[in-house]
PDB file of C-alpha atoms and ligand atoms in Angstrom:
ATOM      1  CA  MET A   1      13.332   6.290  -9.134  1.00 43.00           C
ATOM      2  CA  MET A   2      13.678   8.438  -6.019  1.00 43.00           C
ATOM      3  CA  ASN A   3      10.657   6.891  -4.301  1.00 46.00           C
ATOM      4  CA  LEU A   4      11.759   3.392  -5.263  1.00 48.00           C
ATOM      5  CA  ALA A   5      15.173   3.916  -3.674  1.00 48.00           C
ATOM      6  CA  ALA A   6      13.651   5.508  -0.579  1.00 44.00           C
ATOM      7  CA  ARG A   7      11.351   2.524  -0.034  1.00 47.00           C
ATOM      8  CA  MET A   8      14.075  -0.081  -0.411  1.00 47.00           C
ATOM      9  CA  SER A   9      15.129  -2.032   2.633  1.00 45.00           C
ATOM     10  CA  PRO A  10      18.014  -4.486   2.950  1.00 48.00           C
ATOM     11  CA  THR A  11      15.606  -7.320   3.572  1.00 49.00           C
ATOM     12  CA  ARG A  12      13.361  -6.694   0.570  1.00 44.00           C
ATOM     13  CA  PHE A  13      15.913  -5.846  -2.031  1.00 61.00           C
ATOM     14  CA  GLY A  14      19.486  -6.886  -2.582  1.00 83.00           C
ATOM     15  CA  GLY A  15      22.401  -4.516  -2.564  1.00 91.00           C
ATOM     16  CA  HIS A  16      22.653  -4.688  -6.354  1.00 91.00           C
ATOM     17  CA  ALA A  17      19.116  -3.376  -6.813  1.00 92.00           C
ATOM     18  CA  LEU A  18      19.699  -0.558  -4.350  1.00 92.00           C
ATOM     19  CA  PHE A  19      22.999   0.326  -6.006  1.00 90.00           C
ATOM     20  CA  ALA A  20      21.367   0.429  -9.463  1.00 92.00           C
ATOM     21  CA  ALA A  21      18.557   2.609  -8.123  1.00 92.00           C
ATOM     22  CA  GLU A  22      21.075   5.020  -6.585  1.00 92.00           C
ATOM     23  CA  ALA A  23      22.973   5.113  -9.899  1.00 91.00           C
ATOM     24  CA  GLY A  24      19.665   6.092 -11.501  1.00 90.00           C
ATOM     25  CA  ARG A  25      19.288   8.948  -9.023  1.00 91.00           C
ATOM     26  CA  ASP A  26      22.841  10.236  -9.387  1.00 89.00           C
ATOM     27  CA  LEU A  27      25.218   8.449 -11.742  1.00 89.00           C
ATOM     28  CA  ARG A  28      27.911  11.107 -11.333  1.00 86.00           C
ATOM     29  CA  THR A  29      28.632  10.363  -7.689  1.00 89.00           C
ATOM     30  CA  THR A  30      27.541   6.706  -7.666  1.00 89.00           C
ATOM     31  CA  GLY A  31      29.901   6.204 -10.586  1.00 86.00           C
ATOM     32  CA  ALA A  32      28.726   2.805 -11.856  1.00 87.00           C
ATOM     33  CA  ILE A  33      25.520   0.840 -12.305  1.00 87.00           C
ATOM     34  CA  ALA A  34      26.786  -2.192 -10.386  1.00 89.00           C
ATOM     35  CA  PRO A  35      28.998  -2.712  -7.347  1.00 93.00           C
ATOM     36  CA  SER A  36      32.600  -3.848  -7.850  1.00 94.00           C
ATOM     37  CA  SER A  37      33.006  -7.507  -8.808  1.00 95.00           C
ATOM     38  CA  PRO A  38      34.496 -10.009  -6.331  1.00 94.00           C
ATOM     39  CA  ARG A  39      37.641 -10.144  -8.497  1.00 96.00           C
ATOM     40  CA  LEU A  40      38.105  -6.352  -8.387  1.00 97.00           C
ATOM     41  CA  ALA A  41      37.387  -6.382  -4.653  1.00 97.00           C
ATOM     42  CA  ARG A  42      40.133  -8.993  -4.184  1.00 95.00           C
ATOM     43  CA  ALA A  43      42.582  -7.018  -6.309  1.00 95.00           C
ATOM     44  CA  LEU A  44      41.961  -3.869  -4.258  1.00 96.00           C
ATOM     45  CA  THR A  45      42.363  -5.594  -0.915  1.00 94.00           C
ATOM     46  CA  GLU A  46      45.017  -8.254  -1.478  1.00 86.00           C
ATOM     47  CA  SER A  47      47.864  -5.910  -0.629  1.00 75.00           C
ATOM     48  CA  ILE A  48      46.431  -5.237   2.822  1.00 82.00           C
ATOM     49  CA  ALA A  49      49.457  -5.864   4.937  1.00 64.00           C
ATOM     50  CA  ARG A  50      49.493  -6.872   8.538  1.00 60.00           C
ATOM     51  CA  SER A  51      52.340  -7.364  10.930  1.00 54.00           C
ATOM     52  CA  THR A  52      51.840 -10.043  13.516  1.00 57.00           C
ATOM     53  CA  ASP A  53      51.903  -7.640  16.443  1.00 68.00           C
ATOM     54  CA  THR A  54      50.499  -4.351  15.125  1.00 84.00           C
ATOM     55  CA  ALA A  55      46.825  -3.580  14.645  1.00 91.00           C
ATOM     56  CA  LEU A  56      46.012  -2.004  11.300  1.00 93.00           C
ATOM     57  CA  SER A  57      43.840   1.039  10.966  1.00 95.00           C
ATOM     58  CA  ILE A  58      41.954   0.853   7.648  1.00 96.00           C
ATOM     59  CA  LEU A  59      39.858   3.514   5.925  1.00 97.00           C
ATOM     60  CA  GLU A  60      37.448   2.737   3.094  1.00 98.00           C
ATOM     61  CA  VAL A  61      36.129   5.650   1.041  1.00 98.00           C
ATOM     62  CA  GLY A  62      32.974   5.388  -1.070  1.00 98.00           C
ATOM     63  CA  ALA A  63      31.831   2.128   0.485  1.00 98.00           C
ATOM     64  CA  GLY A  64      28.533   1.862  -1.434  1.00 96.00           C
ATOM     65  CA  THR A  65      26.750  -1.388  -0.644  1.00 96.00           C
ATOM     66  CA  GLY A  66      29.925  -2.947   0.775  1.00 96.00           C
ATOM     67  CA  ALA A  67      31.504  -4.908  -2.094  1.00 95.00           C
ATOM     68  CA  LEU A  68      34.968  -3.823  -0.944  1.00 97.00           C
ATOM     69  CA  SER A  69      34.071  -3.666   2.767  1.00 97.00           C
ATOM     70  CA  ARG A  70      33.304  -7.412   2.745  1.00 96.00           C
ATOM     71  CA  ALA A  71      36.615  -8.183   1.013  1.00 96.00           C
ATOM     72  CA  ILE A  72      38.476  -6.040   3.549  1.00 96.00           C
ATOM     73  CA  ALA A  73      36.663  -7.706   6.459  1.00 95.00           C
ATOM     74  CA  ALA A  74      37.632 -11.123   5.097  1.00 94.00           C
ATOM     75  CA  ARG A  75      41.315 -10.153   5.361  1.00 93.00           C
ATOM     76  CA  ILE A  76      41.619  -8.193   8.580  1.00 92.00           C
ATOM     77  CA  GLY A  77      42.888  -9.453  11.892  1.00 90.00           C
ATOM     78  CA  PRO A  78      41.293  -9.468  15.352  1.00 91.00           C
ATOM     79  CA  GLU A  79      42.769  -6.102  16.382  1.00 91.00           C
ATOM     80  CA  ASP A  80      42.372  -4.216  13.098  1.00 94.00           C
ATOM     81  CA  THR A  81      39.810  -1.448  12.708  1.00 96.00           C
ATOM     82  CA  LEU A  82      37.811  -0.450   9.619  1.00 97.00           C
ATOM     83  CA  THR A  83      36.180   2.944   9.063  1.00 97.00           C
ATOM     84  CA  CYS A  84      33.875   3.100   6.027  1.00 98.00           C
ATOM     85  CA  VAL A  85      32.964   6.540   4.670  1.00 98.00           C
ATOM     86  CA  GLU A  86      29.949   6.761   2.372  1.00 98.00           C
ATOM     87  CA  ARG A  87      28.289  10.012   1.367  1.00 97.00           C
ATOM     88  CA  ASN A  88      24.933   8.612   0.218  1.00 97.00           C
ATOM     89  CA  PRO A  89      22.665   8.207   3.299  1.00 97.00           C
ATOM     90  CA  ARG A  90      20.661   5.286   1.831  1.00 96.00           C
ATOM     91  CA  LEU A  91      23.813   3.330   0.960  1.00 97.00           C
ATOM     92  CA  ALA A  92      25.338   4.089   4.374  1.00 97.00           C
ATOM     93  CA  GLU A  93      22.166   2.867   6.061  1.00 96.00           C
ATOM     94  CA  TYR A  94      22.168  -0.316   3.972  1.00 96.00           C
ATOM     95  CA  LEU A  95      25.796  -0.989   4.887  1.00 96.00           C
ATOM     96  CA  ARG A  96      25.115  -0.440   8.595  1.00 96.00           C
ATOM     97  CA  ALA A  97      22.393  -3.069   8.426  1.00 95.00           C
ATOM     98  CA  GLU A  98      24.700  -5.417   6.508  1.00 95.00           C
ATOM     99  CA  ILE A  99      27.159  -5.494   9.422  1.00 95.00           C
ATOM    100  CA  GLY A 100      24.623  -7.543  11.342  1.00 92.00           C
ATOM    101  CA  VAL A 101      23.889  -9.820   8.399  1.00 92.00           C
ATOM    102  CA  ASP A 102      27.040 -10.510   6.387  1.00 93.00           C
ATOM    103  CA  PRO A 103      29.284 -13.114   8.111  1.00 94.00           C
ATOM    104  CA  ALA A 104      32.604 -11.426   7.179  1.00 94.00           C
ATOM    105  CA  LEU A 105      31.415  -8.032   8.454  1.00 96.00           C
ATOM    106  CA  ARG A 106      29.683  -9.478  11.512  1.00 96.00           C
ATOM    107  CA  ALA A 107      32.905 -11.181  12.618  1.00 96.00           C
ATOM    108  CA  HIS A 108      34.479  -7.723  13.092  1.00 96.00           C
ATOM    109  CA  ALA A 109      31.319  -5.762  13.888  1.00 97.00           C
ATOM    110  CA  GLU A 110      32.734  -4.123  17.020  1.00 97.00           C
ATOM    111  CA  ARG A 111      35.663  -2.699  15.077  1.00 97.00           C
ATOM    112  CA  ILE A 112      33.781  -1.460  11.995  1.00 98.00           C
ATOM    113  CA  VAL A 113      32.392   2.075  11.885  1.00 97.00           C
ATOM    114  CA  ILE A 114      30.177   3.377   9.077  1.00 97.00           C
ATOM    115  CA  CYS A 115      30.384   7.175   8.655  1.00 96.00           C
ATOM    116  CA  GLN A 116      27.769   8.789   6.476  1.00 97.00           C
ATOM    117  CA  ALA A 117      29.878  11.704   5.278  1.00 96.00           C
ATOM    118  CA  ASP A 118      31.639  13.298   2.359  1.00 96.00           C
ATOM    119  CA  ILE A 119      35.312  12.363   2.340  1.00 96.00           C
ATOM    120  CA  ALA A 120      36.100  16.071   1.966  1.00 91.00           C
ATOM    121  CA  ASP A 121      34.782  16.552   5.520  1.00 90.00           C
ATOM    122  CA  LEU A 122      36.959  13.849   7.093  1.00 88.00           C
ATOM    123  CA  PRO A 123      38.889  15.362  10.017  1.00 83.00           C
ATOM    124  CA  ALA A 124      42.630  14.838   9.655  1.00 81.00           C
ATOM    125  CA  THR A 125      42.925  13.688  13.253  1.00 87.00           C
ATOM    126  CA  GLU A 126      43.093   9.943  12.485  1.00 90.00           C
ATOM    127  CA  GLN A 127      45.976   8.310  10.617  1.00 95.00           C
ATOM    128  CA  TYR A 128      45.495   5.120   8.595  1.00 96.00           C
ATOM    129  CA  ASP A 129      47.796   2.275   7.502  1.00 94.00           C
ATOM    130  CA  VAL A 130      45.651   1.330   4.507  1.00 95.00           C
ATOM    131  CA  ILE A 131      43.072   3.328   2.521  1.00 97.00           C
ATOM    132  CA  VAL A 132      40.808   1.531   0.041  1.00 97.00           C
ATOM    133  CA  VAL A 133      39.106   4.003  -2.292  1.00 98.00           C
ATOM    134  CA  GLY A 134      35.969   3.177  -4.264  1.00 97.00           C
ATOM    135  CA  LEU A 135      35.344   6.678  -5.617  1.00 97.00           C
ATOM    136  CA  PRO A 136      34.473   7.369  -9.274  1.00 94.00           C
ATOM    137  CA  PHE A 137      37.355   9.794  -9.801  1.00 94.00           C
ATOM    138  CA  ALA A 138      36.680  10.053 -13.558  1.00 91.00           C
ATOM    139  CA  ASN A 139      33.379  11.797 -12.775  1.00 90.00           C
ATOM    140  CA  PHE A 140      34.983  14.429 -10.571  1.00 93.00           C
ATOM    141  CA  THR A 141      36.494  17.736 -11.610  1.00 93.00           C
ATOM    142  CA  GLU A 142      40.236  18.284 -11.410  1.00 95.00           C
ATOM    143  CA  ASN A 143      39.803  20.447  -8.294  1.00 96.00           C
ATOM    144  CA  GLU A 144      37.568  17.881  -6.584  1.00 95.00           C
ATOM    145  CA  THR A 145      40.094  15.131  -7.347  1.00 96.00           C
ATOM    146  CA  ARG A 146      43.006  17.219  -6.066  1.00 96.00           C
ATOM    147  CA  ALA A 147      41.137  18.054  -2.844  1.00 96.00           C
ATOM    148  CA  ILE A 148      40.263  14.379  -2.217  1.00 96.00           C
ATOM    149  CA  CYS A 149      43.839  13.263  -2.945  1.00 97.00           C
ATOM    150  CA  ALA A 150      45.166  15.885  -0.499  1.00 95.00           C
ATOM    151  CA  THR A 151      42.740  14.645   2.165  1.00 95.00           C
ATOM    152  CA  LEU A 152      43.788  11.019   1.610  1.00 96.00           C
ATOM    153  CA  ASP A 153      47.487  11.864   1.665  1.00 96.00           C
ATOM    154  CA  GLY A 154      46.972  13.812   4.891  1.00 95.00           C
ATOM    155  CA  VAL A 155      45.515  10.819   6.736  1.00 96.00           C
ATOM    156  CA  LEU A 156      47.819   8.100   5.302  1.00 96.00           C
ATOM    157  CA  LYS A 157      50.741   7.058   7.514  1.00 95.00           C
ATOM    158  CA  PRO A 158      54.262   6.997   6.066  1.00 95.00           C
ATOM    159  CA  GLY A 159      54.733   3.565   4.472  1.00 93.00           C
ATOM    160  CA  GLY A 160      50.954   3.168   4.177  1.00 93.00           C
ATOM    161  CA  ARG A 161      49.051   2.088   1.088  1.00 94.00           C
ATOM    162  CA  ILE A 162      46.173   3.501  -0.936  1.00 96.00           C
ATOM    163  CA  THR A 163      44.299   1.318  -3.408  1.00 97.00           C
ATOM    164  CA  TYR A 164      41.732   2.569  -5.915  1.00 97.00           C
ATOM    165  CA  PHE A 165      40.337   1.654  -9.308  1.00 96.00           C
ATOM    166  CA  SER A 166      39.982   3.369 -12.644  1.00 93.00           C
ATOM    167  CA  TYR A 167      37.900   2.007 -15.482  1.00 90.00           C
ATOM    168  CA  LEU A 168      39.454   0.985 -18.802  1.00 90.00           C
ATOM    169  CA  GLY A 169      38.312   2.638 -22.015  1.00 78.00           C
ATOM    170  CA  GLY A 170      38.531   6.262 -20.934  1.00 72.00           C
ATOM    171  CA  ALA A 171      39.721   7.341 -24.382  1.00 69.00           C
ATOM    172  CA  ALA A 172      36.678   5.699 -25.998  1.00 72.00           C
ATOM    173  CA  VAL A 173      34.354   7.372 -23.494  1.00 70.00           C
ATOM    174  CA  ASP A 174      35.953  10.741 -24.293  1.00 70.00           C
ATOM    175  CA  ARG A 175      34.793  10.428 -27.900  1.00 70.00           C
ATOM    176  CA  PHE A 176      31.149  10.258 -26.867  1.00 71.00           C
ATOM    177  CA  VAL A 177      30.899  12.829 -24.096  1.00 73.00           C
ATOM    178  CA  GLY A 178      30.581  16.606 -24.397  1.00 73.00           C
ATOM    179  CA  ASP A 179      33.503  19.032 -24.119  1.00 77.00           C
ATOM    180  CA  ARG A 180      32.807  19.950 -20.495  1.00 75.00           C
ATOM    181  CA  HIS A 181      32.657  16.350 -19.344  1.00 76.00           C
ATOM    182  CA  ARG A 182      35.776  15.501 -21.372  1.00 79.00           C
ATOM    183  CA  GLN A 183      37.644  18.372 -19.726  1.00 81.00           C
ATOM    184  CA  HIS A 184      36.601  17.086 -16.286  1.00 81.00           C
ATOM    185  CA  ARG A 185      37.731  13.570 -17.093  1.00 82.00           C
ATOM    186  CA  ARG A 186      41.088  14.741 -18.379  1.00 88.00           C
ATOM    187  CA  GLY A 187      41.611  17.149 -15.494  1.00 91.00           C
ATOM    188  CA  SER A 188      40.810  14.441 -12.968  1.00 92.00           C
ATOM    189  CA  ALA A 189      43.155  11.991 -14.743  1.00 92.00           C
ATOM    190  CA  ARG A 190      45.909  14.614 -14.672  1.00 95.00           C
ATOM    191  CA  ALA A 191      45.425  15.232 -10.949  1.00 96.00           C
ATOM    192  CA  LEU A 192      45.523  11.490 -10.247  1.00 96.00           C
ATOM    193  CA  ALA A 193      48.669  10.973 -12.350  1.00 96.00           C
ATOM    194  CA  GLU A 194      50.433  13.745 -10.398  1.00 97.00           C
ATOM    195  CA  PHE A 195      49.246  12.215  -7.133  1.00 97.00           C
ATOM    196  CA  ARG A 196      50.452   8.728  -8.133  1.00 97.00           C
ATOM    197  CA  ALA A 197      53.889  10.082  -9.010  1.00 96.00           C
ATOM    198  CA  ARG A 198      54.528  10.729  -5.315  1.00 95.00           C
ATOM    199  CA  PHE A 199      54.096   7.027  -4.468  1.00 97.00           C
ATOM    200  CA  ARG A 200      55.439   3.661  -5.542  1.00 95.00           C
ATOM    201  CA  GLN A 201      52.820   2.481  -8.049  1.00 95.00           C
ATOM    202  CA  ASP A 202      51.549  -1.029  -8.728  1.00 95.00           C
ATOM    203  CA  ARG A 203      48.691  -1.828 -11.080  1.00 96.00           C
ATOM    204  CA  ILE A 204      46.848  -4.894 -12.293  1.00 95.00           C
ATOM    205  CA  THR A 205      44.043  -5.193 -14.854  1.00 97.00           C
ATOM    206  CA  VAL A 206      40.759  -6.777 -13.817  1.00 97.00           C
ATOM    207  CA  TRP A 207      38.757  -7.878 -16.867  1.00 96.00           C
ATOM    208  CA  THR A 208      36.007  -9.551 -14.869  1.00 95.00           C
ATOM    209  CA  ASN A 209      34.366  -6.333 -13.721  1.00 94.00           C
ATOM    210  CA  PHE A 210      31.721  -4.179 -15.357  1.00 89.00           C
ATOM    211  CA  PRO A 211      33.342  -2.176 -16.770  1.00 89.00           C
ATOM    212  CA  PRO A 212      36.852  -3.740 -16.717  1.00 94.00           C
ATOM    213  CA  ALA A 213      39.146  -1.813 -14.406  1.00 95.00           C
ATOM    214  CA  TYR A 214      42.695  -1.163 -13.320  1.00 96.00           C
ATOM    215  CA  ALA A 215      43.345  -1.832  -9.637  1.00 97.00           C
ATOM    216  CA  TRP A 216      46.028   0.579  -8.416  1.00 96.00           C
ATOM    217  CA  THR A 217      48.133   0.212  -5.270  1.00 96.00           C
ATOM    218  CA  LEU A 218      50.128   3.254  -4.163  1.00 96.00           C
ATOM    219  CA  THR A 219      52.704   2.936  -1.404  1.00 95.00           C
ATOM    220  CA  LYS A 220      53.721   6.064   0.467  1.00 95.00           C
ATOM    221  CA  PRO A 221      57.428   6.540   1.045  1.00 93.00           C
ATOM    222  CA  GLY A 222      58.414   6.300   4.666  1.00 87.00           C
ATOM    223  CA  ALA A 223      58.423   3.642   7.329  1.00 72.00           C
ATOM    224  CA  ALA A 224      59.329   0.065   6.443  1.00 55.00           C
ATOM    225  CA  GLN A 225      56.477  -2.072   5.165  1.00 55.00           C
ATOM    226  CA  PRO A 226      54.926  -4.561   7.546  1.00 51.00           C
ATOM    227  CA  ASP A 227      54.798  -8.185   6.353  1.00 47.00           C
ATOM    228  CA  GLN A 228      52.265  -8.803   3.631  1.00 44.00           C
ATOM    229  CA  VAL A 229      49.301 -10.976   4.484  1.00 39.00           C
ATOM    230  CA  ASP A 230      49.594 -13.248   1.492  1.00 38.00           C
ATOM    231  CA  GLY A 231      52.594 -12.082  -0.433  1.00 37.00           C
ATOM    232  CA  ALA A 232      50.408 -10.900  -3.293  1.00 37.00           C
ATOM    233  CA  GLY A 233      50.153  -7.408  -4.708  1.00 38.00           C
ATOM    234  CA  SER A 234      53.375  -6.012  -6.065  1.00 41.00           C
ATOM    235  CA  ALA A 235      54.546  -9.431  -7.292  1.00 42.00           C
ATOM    236  CA  ARG A 236      51.590  -9.462  -9.680  1.00 57.00           C
ATOM    237  CA  THR A 237      52.127  -5.971 -10.921  1.00 67.00           C
ATOM    238  CA  GLU A 238      51.998  -5.080 -14.627  1.00 71.00           C
ATOM    239  CA  PRO A 239      54.302  -2.631 -16.339  1.00 65.00           C
ATOM    240  CA  ILE A 240      52.559   0.744 -16.197  1.00 65.00           C
ATOM    241  CA  THR A 241      52.376   2.491 -19.535  1.00 57.00           C
ATOM    242  CA  ALA A 242      49.379   4.779 -19.010  1.00 50.00           C
TER     243      ALA A 242
HETATM  244  C1  LIG B   1      31.634   3.402  -7.829  1.00 54.57           C
HETATM  245  S1  LIG B   1      30.754   3.388  -6.290  1.00 54.57           S
HETATM  246  C2  LIG B   1      31.724   2.150  -5.419  1.00 54.57           C
HETATM  247  C3  LIG B   1      30.960   1.463  -4.337  1.00 54.57           C
HETATM  248  C4  LIG B   1      31.676   0.261  -3.703  1.00 54.57           C
HETATM  249  N1  LIG B   1      32.913   0.657  -3.055  1.00 54.57           N
HETATM  250  C5  LIG B   1      31.992  -0.766  -4.761  1.00 54.57           C
HETATM  251  O1  LIG B   1      33.161  -0.931  -5.098  1.00 54.57           O
HETATM  252  O2  LIG B   1      31.049  -1.406  -5.252  1.00 54.57           O
HETATM  253  C6  LIG B   1      31.259   4.929  -5.579  1.00 54.57           C
HETATM  254  C7  LIG B   1      30.700   5.217  -4.198  1.00 54.57           C
HETATM  255  O3  LIG B   1      31.338   6.405  -3.686  1.00 54.57           O
HETATM  256  C8  LIG B   1      30.361   7.197  -3.013  1.00 54.57           C
HETATM  257  N2  LIG B   1      30.856   8.588  -3.022  1.00 54.57           N
HETATM  258  C9  LIG B   1      30.927   9.416  -4.089  1.00 54.57           C
HETATM  259  N3  LIG B   1      31.478  10.581  -3.730  1.00 54.57           N
HETATM  260  C10 LIG B   1      31.789  10.480  -2.408  1.00 54.57           C
HETATM  261  C11 LIG B   1      32.401  11.362  -1.468  1.00 54.57           C
HETATM  262  N4  LIG B   1      32.797  12.600  -1.833  1.00 54.57           N
HETATM  263  N5  LIG B   1      32.589  10.946  -0.201  1.00 54.57           N
HETATM  264  C12 LIG B   1      32.173   9.695   0.183  1.00 54.57           C
HETATM  265  N6  LIG B   1      31.581   8.819  -0.667  1.00 54.57           N
HETATM  266  C13 LIG B   1      31.394   9.198  -1.951  1.00 54.57           C
HETATM  267  C14 LIG B   1      29.103   6.976  -3.839  1.00 54.57           C
HETATM  268  O4  LIG B   1      27.938   7.320  -3.114  1.00 54.57           O
HETATM  269  C15 LIG B   1      29.208   5.487  -4.175  1.00 54.57           C
HETATM  270  O5  LIG B   1      28.611   4.692  -3.183  1.00 54.57           O
END
């Protein structure tokens, strides 16, 4: 599997094949066997807000093969900037090449930066209006999740938004995994619930994803919200019971 992934190039293999190969190498950090669906990508990016006169600074974490990056690029304006952080060097390299190929990414190529890095190493010098997170939190330990949440909070402007997903069926998964993994999952869920409590929370369910997922939008208290791009997002929110 390792050699297969190493030999893959964007031209010979699609992003889905590369993603699946990387999941085979390390499912814990890759977090899924397929990239996010277009519907989940829309749900995670539709609350990107933009005022008419202010450029948005957007951070994407865990960009993978760019399923969410493309959806973000389709929504951003001519002054907005997008920084994509991806830890896996093969996925980061694929995404860099995609900027020259994919029409939505190419349209903003000069304002998109791909950083091959662990989000834990992100310097807190930049501040972002919107953070789109594609990380598999359920696979992380409680401490890892808390550290990532602290990093994200530290670089999010007051009034800014974080979106992320969590997969449905966690309770069913818990029945089949070992004690250690179950403890991790529960600890990570606890850390995320505490993190969410500091924000205004919106959530919608996306059934057309593998696996089905919740798309969360967290709004940081603070400055007034800029106008929404399309008025979507909170208006489509479900009651949150879990
Ligand atoms: C579930 S995939 C999501 C990929 C893509 N955003 C999507 O929605 O299809 C999670 C991605 O996060 C990356 N990742 C995991 N841990 C990371 C970390 N600590 N810092 C940066 N990226 C990370 C993985 O390499 C993988 O590409």
